[in-house]
Amino acid sequence: MKASKQLKKTIEKLVESSFLDGRMLESKVVKAVKVLKTLSKTESILALSEYLIGLKRIERQHTMYLETAIPFSAAQIKKAKKIIEKKVKITKVKMNINPDVLGGFKLKVGDEVWDETILSKINQIKERIVHHE
């Protein structure tokens, strides 16, 4: 079952109203869920699923994922966040330590990825060598 255009618009408005300055507001989410639960059972399930997908999409746009071989200091994280916030408000930072990257960092916000890892550079060189033989 697909959501009607009207239901999609309602869900979109509920998703947008659930955030303020990139931060999810619990009270708004609770209200939105109550509204969506008043629909018929099948519509409600579909609407709640679409609403959750929308919430996750917006949250990803305001979350900075940082992957490094060794932990960044608070100052390094703050500096990276400050640079990214020239484009988008960051409300959450998730750090992942991955020794396989060897060094450097990989940063992701929404659909944008900055891969400055040594592993990435090695793979780029390897790719050039393979394609230029």
XYZ file of N, CA and C in Angstrom:
399
model
N 0.843 -1.191 0.000
C 0.000 0.000 0.000
C 0.884 1.249 0.000
N 0.534 2.197 -0.858
C 1.276 3.460 -0.931
C 0.497 4.554 -0.215
N 1.237 5.481 0.333
C 0.609 6.617 1.012
C 0.042 7.583 -0.027
N -1.126 8.141 0.253
C -1.725 9.128 -0.644
C -0.882 10.402 -0.613
N -1.104 11.251 -1.606
C -0.347 12.510 -1.660
C -0.611 13.353 -0.420
N -1.873 13.379 0.012
C -2.239 14.163 1.194
C -1.533 13.623 2.432
N -1.503 12.293 2.566
C -0.845 11.678 3.723
C 0.658 11.956 3.688
N 1.252 11.879 2.497
C 2.685 12.175 2.360
C 2.992 13.605 2.791
N 2.138 14.548 2.389
C 2.332 15.952 2.777
C 2.213 16.113 4.285
N 1.234 15.422 4.864
C 1.044 15.484 6.320
C 2.269 14.941 7.041
N 2.772 13.796 6.574
C 3.955 13.180 7.189
C 5.150 14.120 7.064
N 5.325 14.708 5.884
C 6.441 15.636 5.655
C 6.372 16.824 6.620
N 5.174 17.374 6.799
C 5.003 18.500 7.724
C 5.291 18.070 9.160
N 4.846 16.866 9.526
C 5.097 16.365 10.880
C 6.591 16.156 11.120
N 7.294 15.638 10.107
C 8.746 15.432 10.224
C 9.432 16.782 10.419
N 9.105 17.748 9.569
C 9.734 19.072 9.658
C 9.450 19.747 10.993
N 8.231 19.591 11.488
C 7.875 20.246 12.756
C 8.486 19.540 13.966
N 9.054 18.359 13.750
C 9.666 17.601 14.848
C 11.086 18.058 15.155
N 11.599 19.026 14.380
C 12.964 19.512 14.561
C 12.983 21.020 14.759
N 13.925 21.463 15.555
C 14.188 22.889 15.731
C 15.700 23.065 15.731
N 16.209 23.826 14.785
C 17.657 24.033 14.639
C 18.418 22.713 14.544
N 17.855 21.751 13.817
C 18.515 20.465 13.623
C 18.359 19.491 14.765
N 17.712 19.894 15.836
C 17.518 19.018 16.996
C 16.098 18.475 17.008
N 16.005 17.154 17.234
C 14.705 16.519 17.325
C 14.063 16.874 18.666
N 12.800 17.268 18.607
C 12.070 17.641 19.815
C 11.145 16.498 20.221
N 11.433 15.900 21.364
C 10.675 14.735 21.817
C 9.180 15.029 21.913
N 8.824 16.190 22.438
C 7.404 16.528 22.598
C 6.686 16.566 21.248
N 7.361 17.075 20.220
C 6.766 17.135 18.878
C 6.632 15.737 18.271
N 7.610 14.870 18.546
C 7.556 13.499 18.043
C 6.379 12.768 18.686
N 6.215 12.924 19.990
C 5.104 12.277 20.700
C 3.768 12.742 20.116
N 3.631 14.032 19.871
C 2.389 14.569 19.286
C 2.153 14.002 17.892
N 3.211 13.944 17.088
C 3.084 13.425 15.723
C 2.655 11.964 15.736
N 3.242 11.172 16.613
C 2.885 9.752 16.713
C 1.416 9.618 17.110
N 0.967 10.434 18.046
C -0.448 10.400 18.458
C -1.364 10.718 17.279
N -0.993 11.710 16.488
C -1.788 12.071 15.310
C -1.839 10.904 14.333
N -0.693 10.305 14.054
C -0.628 9.215 13.075
C -1.344 7.957 13.565
N -1.404 7.759 14.863
C -2.096 6.586 15.419
C -3.613 6.696 15.295
N -4.126 7.896 14.987
C -5.576 8.058 14.829
C -6.061 7.574 13.463
N -5.153 7.307 12.556
C -5.515 6.815 11.225
C -5.971 5.360 11.316
N -6.495 4.838 10.206
C -6.849 3.413 10.176
C -5.578 2.608 10.431
N -5.751 1.370 10.830
C -4.598 0.552 11.223
C -3.544 0.466 10.114
N -3.967 0.162 8.891
C -2.981 0.016 7.809
C -2.337 1.357 7.458
N -3.150 2.415 7.407
C -2.591 3.745 7.131
C -1.651 4.183 8.242
N -2.033 3.872 9.461
C -1.224 4.249 10.622
C 0.150 3.588 10.573
N 0.172 2.308 10.270
C 1.445 1.570 10.192
C 2.320 2.162 9.088
N 1.724 2.391 7.930
C 2.461 2.969 6.806
C 2.968 4.370 7.155
N 2.092 5.185 7.737
C 2.453 6.562 8.075
C 3.552 6.611 9.130
N 3.447 5.767 10.150
C 4.477 5.737 11.195
C 5.824 5.310 10.620
N 5.789 4.349 9.703
C 7.024 3.895 9.056
C 7.657 5.029 8.247
N 6.847 5.725 7.451
C 7.348 6.844 6.650
C 7.843 7.986 7.541
N 7.145 8.215 8.637
C 7.535 9.264 9.581
C 8.907 8.945 10.181
N 9.105 7.701 10.584
C 10.386 7.272 11.156
C 11.516 7.429 10.139
N 11.260 7.049 8.904
C 12.261 7.204 7.842
C 12.621 8.683 7.680
N 11.605 9.547 7.709
C 11.839 10.986 7.591
C 12.657 11.537 8.746
N 12.337 11.090 9.966
C 13.102 11.528 11.140
C 14.568 11.135 11.013
N 14.802 9.894 10.605
C 16.181 9.408 10.465
C 16.929 10.190 9.388
N 16.235 10.508 8.286
C 16.863 11.260 7.194
C 17.316 12.640 7.679
N 16.436 13.343 8.384
C 16.783 14.679 8.887
C 17.896 14.582 9.927
N 17.802 13.586 10.804
C 18.829 13.441 11.839
C 20.201 13.184 11.221
N 20.249 12.360 10.163
C 21.523 12.086 9.475
C 22.123 13.361 8.898
N 21.269 14.276 8.448
C 21.748 15.526 7.854
C 22.403 16.432 8.887
N 22.167 16.178 10.158
C 22.720 17.014 11.230
C 23.671 16.234 12.143
N 24.054 15.035 11.702
C 24.980 14.207 12.472
C 26.297 14.113 11.719
N 27.382 14.366 12.421
C 28.715 14.266 11.834
C 29.313 12.930 12.269
N 29.552 12.059 11.289
C 30.174 10.760 11.544
C 31.657 10.907 11.240
N 32.487 10.569 12.201
C 33.923 10.740 12.066
C 34.600 9.399 12.306
N 35.382 8.948 11.337
C 36.089 7.673 11.440
C 37.589 7.943 11.365
N 38.327 7.448 12.359
C 39.771 7.659 12.424
C 40.453 6.396 12.939
N 41.768 6.342 12.747
C 42.537 5.206 13.261
C 42.735 5.327 14.770
N 42.890 6.546 15.234
C 43.041 6.802 16.674
C 42.035 7.891 17.070
N 41.623 7.927 18.320
C 40.617 8.919 18.731
C 41.084 10.353 18.499
N 40.177 11.182 18.024
C 40.436 12.617 17.905
C 40.300 13.244 19.284
N 41.053 14.277 19.524
C 40.902 15.032 20.772
C 39.620 15.861 20.677
N 39.164 16.348 21.805
C 37.974 17.205 21.825
C 38.195 18.439 20.951
N 39.417 18.975 20.974
C 39.737 20.161 20.166
C 39.658 19.845 18.668
N 40.143 18.668 18.263
C 40.092 18.279 16.853
C 38.644 18.095 16.391
N 37.836 17.474 17.239
C 36.421 17.276 16.910
C 35.723 18.630 16.786
N 36.020 19.516 17.723
C 35.413 20.852 17.720
C 35.785 21.608 16.441
N 37.049 21.491 16.023
C 37.520 22.170 14.815
C 36.802 21.625 13.576
N 36.698 20.294 13.481
C 36.004 19.677 12.343
C 34.535 20.106 12.321
N 33.911 20.099 13.488
C 32.504 20.491 13.603
C 32.308 21.947 13.171
N 33.214 22.809 13.579
C 33.129 24.238 13.247
C 33.206 24.442 11.732
N 34.088 23.697 11.079
C 34.234 23.799 9.624
C 32.953 23.333 8.934
N 32.418 22.198 9.366
C 31.210 21.637 8.760
C 30.008 22.539 9.006
N 29.968 23.175 10.176
C 28.813 24.012 10.509
C 28.730 25.284 9.668
N 29.724 25.516 8.823
C 29.608 26.615 7.863
C 28.553 26.263 6.813
N 28.304 24.950 6.646
C 27.318 24.460 5.683
C 26.017 24.026 6.353
N 26.124 23.306 7.474
C 24.939 22.719 8.108
C 25.130 22.643 9.619
N 24.056 22.834 10.353
C 24.089 22.756 11.819
C 24.303 21.298 12.235
N 25.316 21.064 13.070
C 25.610 19.722 13.578
C 25.069 19.615 14.998
N 24.221 18.609 15.215
C 23.632 18.424 16.541
C 24.176 17.192 17.251
N 24.857 16.331 16.482
C 25.367 15.097 17.077
C 26.664 14.711 16.377
N 27.620 14.204 17.142
C 28.881 13.722 16.579
C 29.040 12.262 16.980
N 29.271 11.411 15.979
C 29.500 9.992 16.250
C 30.906 9.650 15.790
N 31.688 9.119 16.705
C 33.095 8.804 16.458
C 33.240 7.290 16.317
N 33.989 6.856 15.307
C 34.263 5.437 15.109
C 35.770 5.260 14.946
N 36.351 4.437 15.795
C 37.787 4.150 15.705
C 37.950 2.900 14.844
N 38.707 3.036 13.761
C 38.916 1.939 12.828
C 40.389 1.910 12.427
N 41.173 1.006 13.018
C 42.607 0.947 12.710
C 42.902 0.663 11.233
N 41.927 0.090 10.508
C 42.136 -0.224 9.093
C 42.335 1.016 8.225
N 41.892 2.192 8.687
C 42.075 3.403 7.873
C 43.521 3.876 7.892
N 44.326 3.336 8.785
C 45.763 3.577 8.917
C 46.119 4.965 9.438
N 45.411 5.976 9.036
C 45.667 7.348 9.466
C 44.727 8.278 8.739
N 44.731 9.520 9.120
C 43.821 10.477 8.510
C 42.424 10.318 9.090
N 41.416 10.715 8.311
C 40.042 10.625 8.800
C 39.066 10.504 7.643
N 37.894 10.002 7.979
C 36.773 9.955 7.049
C 35.624 10.639 7.766
N 35.026 11.615 7.114
C 33.969 12.401 7.730
C 32.734 12.338 6.841
N 31.574 12.105 7.461
C 30.332 12.013 6.700
C 29.259 12.834 7.390
N 28.567 13.645 6.600
C 27.407 14.407 7.063
C 26.358 14.292 5.966
N 25.203 13.725 6.299
C 24.171 13.519 5.280
C 24.709 12.620 4.188
N 24.640 13.078 2.943
C 25.134 12.291 1.810
C 26.561 12.655 1.412
N 27.135 13.647 2.072
C 28.488 14.086 1.726
C 29.532 13.329 2.541
N 30.586 12.884 1.852
C 31.668 12.140 2.497
C 32.997 12.775 2.109
N 33.828 13.020 3.110
C 35.196 13.485 2.891
C 36.100 12.369 3.390
N 36.799 11.720 2.468
C 37.657 10.596 2.839
C 39.112 11.009 2.684
N 39.720 11.335 3.790
C 41.121 11.757 3.816
C 41.971 10.725 4.552
N 41.574 9.448 4.434
C 42.316 8.388 5.118
C 43.502 7.947 4.271
N 44.499 7.426 4.932
C 45.666 6.884 4.225
C 45.231 5.697 3.373
N 44.322 4.876 3.906
C 43.813 3.731 3.155
C 43.180 4.189 1.838
N 42.422 5.257 1.877
C 41.790 5.801 0.670
C 42.850 6.254 -0.332
N 43.879 6.918 0.153
C 44.946 7.406 -0.730
C 45.698 6.234 -1.370
N 45.959 5.189 -0.576
C 46.626 3.986 -1.106
C 45.768 3.359 -2.196
N 44.462 3.257 -1.942
C 43.553 2.671 -2.930
C 43.479 3.507 -4.203
N 43.541 4.831 -4.078
C 43.534 5.704 -5.257
C 44.791 5.485 -6.095
N 45.939 5.387 -5.441
C 47.207 5.143 -6.148
C 47.168 3.775 -6.820
N 46.688 2.780 -6.094
C 46.566 1.416 -6.622
C 45.679 1.414 -7.870
N 44.573 2.135 -7.817
C 43.638 2.223 -8.937
C 44.303 2.864 -10.157
N 45.085 3.915 -9.936
C 45.791 4.579 -11.043
C 46.810 3.644 -11.684
N 47.532 2.909 -10.854
C 48.542 1.975 -11.370
C 47.879 0.888 -12.197
N 46.801 0.319 -11.700
C 46.097 -0.766 -12.391
C 45.527 -0.279 -13.726
N 44.989 0.923 -13.767
C 44.355 1.430 -14.985
C 45.339 2.037 -15.980
N 46.584 2.227 -15.582
C 47.573 2.814 -16.487
C 48.592 1.796 -16.976
N 48.336 0.537 -16.723
C 49.288 -0.495 -17.186
C 49.054 -0.858 -18.615
